[in-house]
Amino acid sequence: MRKFYKAVLPMLLISALTGCSGGSQSSVVETESSSQQTETSETTEPTESEQETTSQAEEKSADKEMFVIKIETESQDASVMDFVKKPVAHHVSAEIATWTPGYTMPPEPYYERCKISAFEGENAVLESAEADVKVRGNWTTTYDKKSLRIKFTQKHNMLGMNNGAELKNWLLLAEYKDGSMMRDKAALAVSDEILAEDGLYASDAEFAEVYINGEYWGVYLLAEQQQINHDRVNINEVQPDYMGTDIGYFLEFDGYFNTEPPLQQFHVDYADNAPLRSFDGSEKGGREMTCLPKNEGGIKKDIGFTIKSDINSQEQHDFIASFVNNTYKIMYEAAYNDKAFAFNEDYTAISETSDMTPQEAVESVVNVDSLADMYIIEEIACDADIYWSSFYMDADFSENGSKKLTFEAPWDFDSSMGNKNRCPNGKDFYAANIVPDVDGFNYQTINPWLAVLMYEEWYQDIIREKWSKAYDSGVFERVYEMIENDRDTYSAAFERNYDKWDNLVNNEIFAAELSIRAGECKTQSEAADYLNEWLHSRVDFLNEYWHK
């Protein structure tokens, strides 16, 4: 994907596309130049050679094949394929067991030793590389087509991604409940361009057809493992047995935090669960909402943090937990009480100060450019999981580290962009607003990190500047084009995928999660057109508010 987006591309105006069956036909936008071309075509016929060139180009595009990835297990046991068919994440199966009498607990995901090859057409770009492969994910592990994690024994590049970087860990995303199979790729494409402006990381992504032990397994999105690495989240990685706190920490705002080992999780009190004013774009401001449950044992879920990187000591755990807790308090005091708080020299405690403004206090410990980037990405996506998980940040306390909370590595967008019933028409403010829980009917909540600074004028100015630059540079036009091109270029591959899994029509396992329009889509092409139509509407709505 980066190879595509780093190139200089022509600016295109794409007409709003027809929605899924039952949707309305959008109007066609015609530019002055397109009108001129129409007038010219009425008087000037293309030459025979021009017709031939156009025909050849269309034929070449239509015949283009996806990359192919072949996975062969070392074991020849008759039940070896169970490793991609049966496992379910333990915390998910344990939850299912609480409401399913007689439920038989499936195995947890486990690694199987494999050899992996990758092909571009008939040319091998990776041959028989040794790796361990297992099912990965949370609730998606209950689906028939499961996402996979690849862990090579040696570093390899995959399909030229991430500028050829060689790494051990890669992911194959099943995109099972996204009929277009394109939402993750589209969101990561937008993220890559926006975050790259600030030297920050978003996963590269590329489609591939996967075969396991010779059996066709469908279309997957190859993506990168979220991890500390010079070519990914570029912060200091702790060395084995090192106990000091001056390291890099990679973190996930995570509703599953309490399923992790004690050393890898921590709770945050969010300024004693102080109320936040939700951002809905109105002059008066939105309603107030707390992030955490007000009472222990309530139906609203506690959202803490998972430490995704390795740490070796309780001291490291306690240090980063305290830093995150106090950094949020600095943000809250600046935004809601107009007070400046600052850390002591070793970042273990904060106190009020008159040596800086509230804005300066925030900027001293938060990479506000990265936070504004993530707000834009999440506001575009309207992701149902925004308050719950897959929201990443990091802090680097090594000698050359920024020692600021930094937001990057956006992830998990298969429920976004109109697929689930969030911003179904592309309108309304979402990312820093009050949102329903992932099931949609139990309770309401908010992402505190995206909401806390939203009414600071200086912070809104940063968002407005970033949005205007991204929009004017053609970021969104390029994504519209990518969706349309992938739909047409890989139509045969998508058809093979749905011949294998048939989950666009037989989607009972997740149908209740889908928006009305998403549920009406019965082909990949229809689903891609709906995605493009939705994204046009979303960008237009946000541009009206945020463009300078």
XYZ file of C-alpha atoms in Angstrom:
548
model
C 0.000 0.000 0.000
C 2.771 2.478 0.811
C 4.209 1.918 -2.651
C 0.861 3.152 -4.032
C 0.368 6.086 -1.713
C 3.881 7.449 -1.783
C 3.584 7.871 -5.554
C 2.367 11.084 -7.163
C -1.152 10.422 -8.386
C -3.530 12.553 -10.436
C -6.352 14.228 -8.577
C -9.658 12.603 -9.379
C -13.246 13.520 -8.794
C -15.164 10.303 -8.299
C -18.908 10.381 -8.588
C -20.848 9.080 -5.611
C -21.420 5.438 -6.357
C -24.606 3.398 -6.356
C -25.342 1.801 -2.993
C -26.342 -1.766 -2.255
C -29.645 -3.253 -3.336
C -32.388 -1.058 -1.936
C -30.108 2.017 -1.866
C -30.588 5.177 -3.891
C -28.590 6.239 -6.933
C -26.268 9.142 -6.119
C -25.932 12.076 -8.461
C -22.934 12.355 -10.766
C -20.552 15.251 -10.223
C -19.147 16.686 -13.444
C -16.203 19.070 -13.544
C -15.549 21.742 -16.158
C -12.742 19.652 -17.607
C -14.993 16.588 -17.912
C -17.569 18.698 -19.759
C -14.879 19.843 -22.167
C -13.826 16.256 -22.756
C -17.427 15.333 -23.533
C -17.713 18.124 -26.064
C -14.464 17.067 -27.710
C -15.525 13.438 -27.935
C -18.585 14.460 -29.933
C -16.408 15.773 -32.720
C -13.172 13.755 -32.461
C -13.130 9.962 -32.589
C -10.125 8.171 -31.037
C -7.721 6.661 -33.544
C -7.496 2.909 -34.023
C -4.214 2.790 -32.112
C -5.741 4.781 -29.238
C -8.686 2.389 -29.109
C -6.299 -0.569 -29.049
C -4.189 0.976 -26.263
C -7.285 1.637 -24.142
C -8.586 -1.873 -24.709
C -5.250 -3.437 -23.796
C -5.040 -1.359 -20.607
C -8.545 -2.376 -19.534
C -7.814 -6.031 -20.274
C -4.547 -5.917 -18.341
C -6.281 -4.319 -15.331
C -9.104 -6.857 -15.390
C -6.660 -9.777 -15.603
C -4.418 -8.638 -12.729
C -4.114 -11.264 -10.041
C -3.709 -10.851 -6.310
C -0.585 -11.944 -4.542
C -0.782 -15.572 -3.399
C 0.450 -16.857 -0.030
C 0.839 -20.597 0.476
C 1.067 -22.073 3.977
C 2.195 -25.689 4.355
C 2.265 -27.350 7.773
C 5.247 -29.499 8.677
C 2.931 -31.957 10.393
C 1.059 -34.342 8.135
C -1.325 -35.427 10.887
C -4.896 -35.965 9.686
C -6.206 -33.355 12.140
C -3.501 -30.743 11.557
C -5.937 -28.290 9.935
C -7.670 -27.948 13.296
C -5.171 -25.188 14.121
C -6.989 -22.807 11.723
C -10.490 -24.190 12.250
C -11.148 -24.803 15.935
C -9.342 -22.394 18.288
C -11.212 -19.567 20.027
C -9.612 -16.935 22.267
C -9.977 -18.209 25.828
C -11.569 -15.075 27.298
C -14.152 -15.172 24.498
C -15.026 -18.853 24.906
C -15.184 -18.381 28.690
C -17.738 -15.597 28.178
C -19.782 -17.708 25.758
C -19.811 -20.532 28.301
C -21.569 -18.288 30.847
C -24.745 -18.158 28.712
C -24.502 -21.451 26.790
C -25.488 -24.576 28.781
C -23.375 -27.594 27.869
C -20.886 -25.518 25.902
C -17.723 -27.448 25.079
C -14.693 -25.226 25.478
C -12.684 -25.151 22.227
C -8.881 -25.120 22.239
C -7.094 -21.819 22.656
C -5.113 -20.576 19.641
C -1.862 -22.489 19.278
C 1.102 -22.297 16.918
C 1.682 -24.831 14.163
C 5.124 -24.989 12.487
C 4.762 -24.178 8.765
C 6.610 -23.261 5.587
C 5.385 -20.098 3.865
C 5.795 -19.055 0.237
C 4.460 -15.976 -1.536
C 3.938 -15.341 -5.236
C 3.332 -12.368 -7.502
C 1.843 -14.035 -10.543
C 4.157 -16.962 -11.271
C 7.156 -15.303 -9.614
C 8.050 -16.393 -6.085
C 8.783 -13.412 -3.834
C 9.250 -15.632 -0.766
C 10.099 -19.342 -0.805
C 9.557 -21.923 1.945
C 10.263 -19.607 4.847
C 9.937 -21.309 8.219
C 7.305 -19.838 10.538
C 4.863 -20.580 13.313
C 1.234 -19.771 12.489
C -1.799 -19.502 14.760
C -5.289 -18.005 14.960
C -5.353 -14.446 16.336
C -8.010 -11.961 17.450
C -10.777 -11.684 20.028
C -14.420 -12.182 19.049
C -13.457 -12.837 15.429
C -11.926 -16.151 16.541
C -15.505 -17.497 16.726
C -15.946 -17.117 12.950
C -15.307 -19.951 10.484
C -12.712 -17.951 8.572
C -10.257 -16.808 11.215
C -7.465 -14.263 11.142
C -3.917 -15.603 11.488
C -0.616 -14.534 12.960
C 2.630 -15.445 11.211
C 5.822 -15.559 13.268
C 8.839 -16.317 11.080
C 11.928 -17.893 12.605
C 14.023 -15.421 10.574
C 13.174 -11.896 9.443
C 11.503 -11.602 6.049
C 9.744 -8.965 4.026
C 6.245 -9.718 2.809
C 5.068 -8.569 -0.629
C 7.340 -5.507 -0.653
C 5.359 -3.908 2.172
C 6.632 -1.184 4.506
C 9.308 -0.158 2.031
C 10.832 -3.646 2.048
C 11.340 -3.886 5.818
C 12.238 -7.381 7.024
C 10.481 -8.480 10.211
C 9.381 -11.698 11.872
C 5.771 -10.878 12.709
C 2.961 -10.448 10.157
C -0.820 -10.825 10.209
C -3.455 -12.188 7.845
C -6.797 -10.490 8.519
C -9.865 -12.485 7.477
C -12.185 -9.449 7.010
C -15.053 -11.889 7.571
C -17.839 -9.506 8.604
C -16.881 -6.709 6.212
C -18.624 -7.517 2.930
C -16.321 -5.188 0.986
C -13.220 -6.639 2.715
C -11.798 -3.122 2.239
C -12.466 -1.151 5.419
C -9.218 -2.017 7.163
C -7.204 -1.302 4.038
C -8.982 2.016 3.426
C -8.597 3.168 7.031
C -4.930 2.186 7.125
C -4.322 3.996 3.831
C -5.748 7.229 5.253
C -3.840 6.659 8.505
C -0.542 6.072 6.744
C -0.674 9.380 4.898
C -1.861 11.433 7.875
C 0.514 9.947 10.462
C 3.519 9.938 8.132
C 3.424 13.746 8.172
C 4.449 13.526 11.835
C 6.847 10.599 11.476
C 4.395 8.182 13.061
C 3.418 4.624 12.226
C 0.415 2.963 10.632
C 0.468 -0.589 9.328
C 0.947 -1.200 5.630
C -1.569 -3.605 4.065
C -1.981 -5.671 0.897
C -4.533 -8.204 -0.326
C -3.505 -11.815 -0.931
C -5.227 -15.109 -1.675
C -4.233 -17.754 0.847
C -3.858 -21.520 0.456
C -3.303 -23.788 3.472
C -1.979 -27.284 2.747
C -3.162 -26.855 -0.818
C -6.716 -25.907 0.158
C -8.004 -22.531 -0.980
C -8.645 -20.404 2.112
C -9.833 -17.160 0.569
C -8.797 -13.513 0.341
C -6.964 -12.049 3.334
C -5.492 -8.647 4.101
C -1.815 -8.994 4.937
C -0.924 -6.423 7.590
C 1.767 -5.761 10.160
C 1.978 -6.845 13.772
C 1.525 -3.907 16.157
C 4.858 -3.896 17.975
C 7.925 -1.928 18.977
C 10.396 -2.064 16.113
C 12.520 0.482 14.260
C 10.272 -0.033 11.213
C 7.003 0.029 13.156
C 6.439 1.724 16.514
C 9.888 3.280 16.672
C 10.641 3.593 20.371
C 13.252 2.015 22.643
C 12.720 -1.708 23.206
C 13.571 -3.109 26.646
C 16.406 -5.609 26.753
C 15.964 -8.958 28.525
C 16.468 -8.673 32.299
C 16.792 -4.863 32.220
C 14.862 -3.451 35.202
C 15.159 0.321 34.729
C 12.175 2.500 33.833
C 14.009 4.437 31.086
C 12.583 2.313 28.251
C 9.847 2.498 25.626
C 6.305 1.407 26.505
C 3.710 0.380 23.913
C 0.150 0.501 25.279
C -3.432 -0.331 24.336
C -6.512 1.386 25.768
C -8.292 -1.901 26.265
C -11.542 -3.315 27.613
C -9.899 -6.742 27.728
C -7.080 -5.486 29.987
C -8.155 -7.570 32.976
C -7.691 -10.809 31.004
C -3.933 -10.127 30.803
C -1.288 -11.174 33.378
C -1.047 -8.656 36.253
C 2.323 -7.330 35.073
C 0.871 -6.478 31.646
C -2.238 -4.545 32.755
C -3.173 -1.503 34.793
C -6.191 0.576 35.746
C -6.523 4.344 35.184
C -8.874 6.504 37.265
C -9.299 9.303 34.648
C -9.085 12.223 37.111
C -11.285 10.316 39.569
C -13.709 9.565 36.741
C -14.461 13.246 36.292
C -17.182 14.018 33.739
C -16.257 14.914 30.163
C -18.170 17.155 27.800
C -18.822 15.182 24.639
C -17.990 16.843 21.322
C -20.980 16.995 18.968
C -20.027 20.044 16.899
C -22.627 22.335 18.492
C -21.838 25.757 19.919
C -23.197 24.860 23.351
C -21.293 21.597 23.509
C -22.463 18.075 24.117
C -23.732 16.208 27.141
C -21.547 15.195 30.063
C -20.382 11.623 30.380
C -17.886 9.673 32.494
C -15.639 7.050 30.973
C -15.759 4.508 33.777
C -18.645 2.970 35.735
C -19.870 5.206 38.544
C -20.534 2.224 40.766
C -18.622 -1.023 41.133
C -20.508 -3.911 39.603
C -22.511 -1.720 37.218
C -23.267 -2.794 33.678
C -20.826 -0.263 32.218
C -17.406 -1.828 31.661
C -14.105 -0.722 33.151
C -11.575 0.271 30.466
C -7.942 0.039 31.488
C -4.628 -0.513 29.727
C -2.684 -3.453 28.411
C 1.094 -3.114 28.175
C 1.697 -4.607 24.720
C 5.488 -4.483 24.860
C 7.730 -6.549 27.097
C 8.554 -5.304 30.562
C 10.625 -7.079 33.200
C 9.771 -5.571 36.571
C 6.994 -4.316 38.813
C 8.847 -1.000 38.937
C 8.454 -0.593 35.167
C 4.771 -1.503 35.426
C 4.115 0.981 38.216
C 6.075 3.728 36.482
C 4.116 3.649 33.223
C 0.799 3.221 35.048
C 1.519 6.331 37.114
C 2.698 8.285 34.086
C -0.447 7.549 32.068
C -2.716 8.325 35.024
C -0.981 11.623 35.765
C -0.735 12.634 32.107
C -4.498 12.360 31.769
C -4.900 14.478 34.907
C -2.631 17.144 33.390
C -4.841 17.153 30.293
C -8.046 17.311 32.313
C -6.879 20.084 34.639
C -5.758 22.171 31.672
C -9.008 21.706 29.736
C -11.584 21.861 32.542
C -9.974 23.890 35.325
C -7.504 26.059 33.351
C -4.656 24.887 35.569
C -1.124 23.832 34.695
C 0.335 20.751 36.337
C 3.827 19.403 35.727
C 5.820 16.288 36.540
C 8.791 16.220 38.857
C 12.196 15.347 37.389
C 11.733 11.580 37.547
C 8.128 11.614 36.230
C 6.703 9.994 39.350
C 4.424 12.780 40.639
C 2.760 16.009 39.466
C 2.045 19.335 41.109
C 0.478 22.639 40.071
C 2.873 25.159 38.543
C 2.878 28.783 37.442
C 5.932 28.303 35.214
C 3.863 27.386 32.154
C 0.423 27.825 30.686
C -2.115 24.996 30.757
C -1.516 24.464 27.032
C 2.244 24.271 27.575
C 1.683 21.806 30.408
C -0.190 19.482 28.057
C 2.308 19.882 25.234
C 5.185 19.034 27.597
C 3.863 15.491 28.126
C 1.574 14.772 25.144
C 2.417 14.666 21.455
C -0.652 16.718 20.565
C -0.006 16.408 16.830
C -0.343 12.640 17.154
C -3.537 12.992 19.183
C -5.041 15.304 16.553
C -4.023 12.811 13.848
C -5.778 10.003 15.687
C -8.878 12.115 16.251
C -9.140 12.737 12.481
C -8.627 9.040 11.665
C -11.170 7.842 14.208
C -13.665 10.578 13.339
C -13.592 9.538 9.702
C -13.996 5.859 10.567
C -16.842 6.005 13.163
C -15.519 2.752 14.592
C -17.802 0.899 17.001
C -14.811 -0.116 19.149
C -13.569 3.439 19.708
C -14.218 3.385 23.460
C -13.288 -0.272 23.951
C -10.029 -1.491 22.396
C -7.486 -1.283 19.551
C -6.605 2.309 20.483
C -2.829 2.500 20.857
C -0.308 4.895 22.338
C 3.293 4.793 23.506
C 5.863 6.657 25.547
C 9.655 6.501 25.265
C 11.717 7.306 28.361
C 15.084 6.246 26.962
C 17.870 8.806 26.651
C 16.711 9.996 23.226
C 13.010 9.357 23.785
C 10.425 12.148 23.665
C 9.024 11.312 27.119
C 5.584 12.207 25.781
C 2.441 10.170 25.395
C 2.196 9.589 21.640
C -0.773 8.222 19.701
C -0.175 6.019 16.646
C -0.636 2.491 15.223
C -4.398 2.744 14.437
C -6.072 -0.634 14.147
C -9.174 -2.789 13.679
C -11.668 -1.078 11.370
C -13.816 -3.953 10.120
C -16.831 -2.621 12.076
C -16.253 0.954 10.922
C -17.283 3.167 7.992
C -20.967 2.311 7.994
C -20.590 -1.455 8.426
C -22.008 -1.337 11.938
C -24.840 1.031 12.833
C -22.599 3.971 13.739
C -22.965 7.186 11.689
C -24.929 5.089 9.159
C -25.447 8.057 6.821
C -21.921 9.409 7.292
C -23.173 12.367 9.328
C -22.780 13.498 12.958
C -19.708 13.764 15.174
C -18.556 10.536 16.714
C -14.968 9.980 17.899
C -15.108 12.368 20.894
C -18.857 12.058 21.351
C -21.011 9.772 23.489
C -21.222 6.352 21.846
C -23.128 3.133 22.553
C -21.309 0.058 23.767
C -20.222 -2.448 21.140
C -23.510 -4.351 21.418
C -25.388 -1.087 21.004
C -28.006 -1.325 23.714
C -26.488 -1.853 27.186
C -24.965 1.515 28.061
C -23.358 4.676 26.694
C -19.785 5.796 27.151
C -16.935 7.850 25.666
C -13.249 7.647 24.721
C -11.633 9.988 27.278
C -8.386 10.493 25.368
C -10.152 11.805 22.287
C -12.686 13.868 24.237
C -10.690 15.576 26.966
C -9.098 18.393 24.913
C -11.822 18.851 22.304
C -13.064 22.230 23.557
C -9.618 23.805 23.735
C -9.408 26.360 20.902
C -5.696 25.828 20.412
C -6.265 22.089 19.991
C -9.116 22.602 17.545
C -6.791 24.844 15.532
C -4.337 21.942 15.251
C -7.087 19.606 14.054
C -8.323 22.176 11.538
C -4.818 22.697 10.159
C -4.194 18.976 9.817
C -7.573 18.242 8.273
C -7.187 21.016 5.694
C -3.714 19.861 4.712
C -4.828 16.232 4.307
C -7.956 17.133 2.350
C -6.177 19.564 0.030
C -3.377 17.076 -0.659
C -5.876 14.565 -2.081
C -5.610 11.907 0.643
C -9.282 11.020 0.432
C -9.470 11.133 -3.357
C -6.680 8.561 -3.481
C -8.546 6.278 -1.107
C -11.757 6.543 -3.153
C -9.726 5.539 -6.200
C -8.065 2.650 -4.364
C -11.440 1.208 -3.323
C -12.777 1.443 -6.865
C -9.620 0.009 -8.427
C -9.402 -2.920 -5.999
C -13.077 -3.704 -6.534
C -12.587 -3.958 -10.302
C -9.058 -5.351 -10.457
C -9.591 -8.145 -7.945
C -13.219 -8.975 -8.703
C -12.400 -12.576 -9.632
C -10.470 -13.120 -6.397
C -13.278 -11.683 -4.277
C -15.740 -13.944 -6.095
C -13.576 -16.977 -5.305
C -13.455 -15.921 -1.652
C -17.245 -15.760 -1.386
C -17.621 -19.027 -3.276
C -15.510 -20.516 -0.485
C -17.145 -18.886 2.541
C -20.559 -17.615 1.345
C -20.723 -15.308 4.390
C -22.197 -12.348 2.520
C -25.476 -14.226 2.158
C -25.257 -16.728 5.017
C -24.174 -14.202 7.629
C -26.325 -15.180 10.593
C -23.395 -15.189 13.018
C -22.839 -11.433 12.636
C -25.887 -10.128 10.732
C -27.251 -8.410 13.851
C -24.091 -6.283 13.978
C -24.554 -4.811 10.505
C -26.192 -1.543 9.543
C -29.251 -1.813 7.294
C -27.306 -0.776 4.190
C -24.409 -3.122 4.937
C -26.818 -5.995 5.478
C -28.404 -5.399 2.077
C -25.123 -5.980 0.227
C -25.036 -9.424 -1.389
C -21.879 -9.104 -3.480
C -18.433 -7.718 -2.793
C -18.925 -5.146 -5.539
C -22.123 -3.850 -3.933
C -20.414 -3.694 -0.549
C -17.435 -1.794 -2.010
C -19.754 0.694 -3.715
C -21.600 1.278 -0.437
C -18.272 1.828 1.363
C -17.192 4.380 -1.236
C -20.535 6.157 -1.131
C -20.434 6.255 2.688
C -16.859 7.550 2.737
C -17.685 10.352 0.289
C -20.562 11.425 2.531
C -18.411 11.250 5.671
C -15.537 13.283 4.257
C -17.916 15.923 2.878
C -19.618 16.271 6.266
C -16.354 16.646 8.204
C -14.797 18.931 5.609
C -17.627 21.405 6.002
C -16.807 21.743 9.706
C -13.018 21.352 9.873
C -11.647 22.845 6.663
C -9.966 26.217 7.136
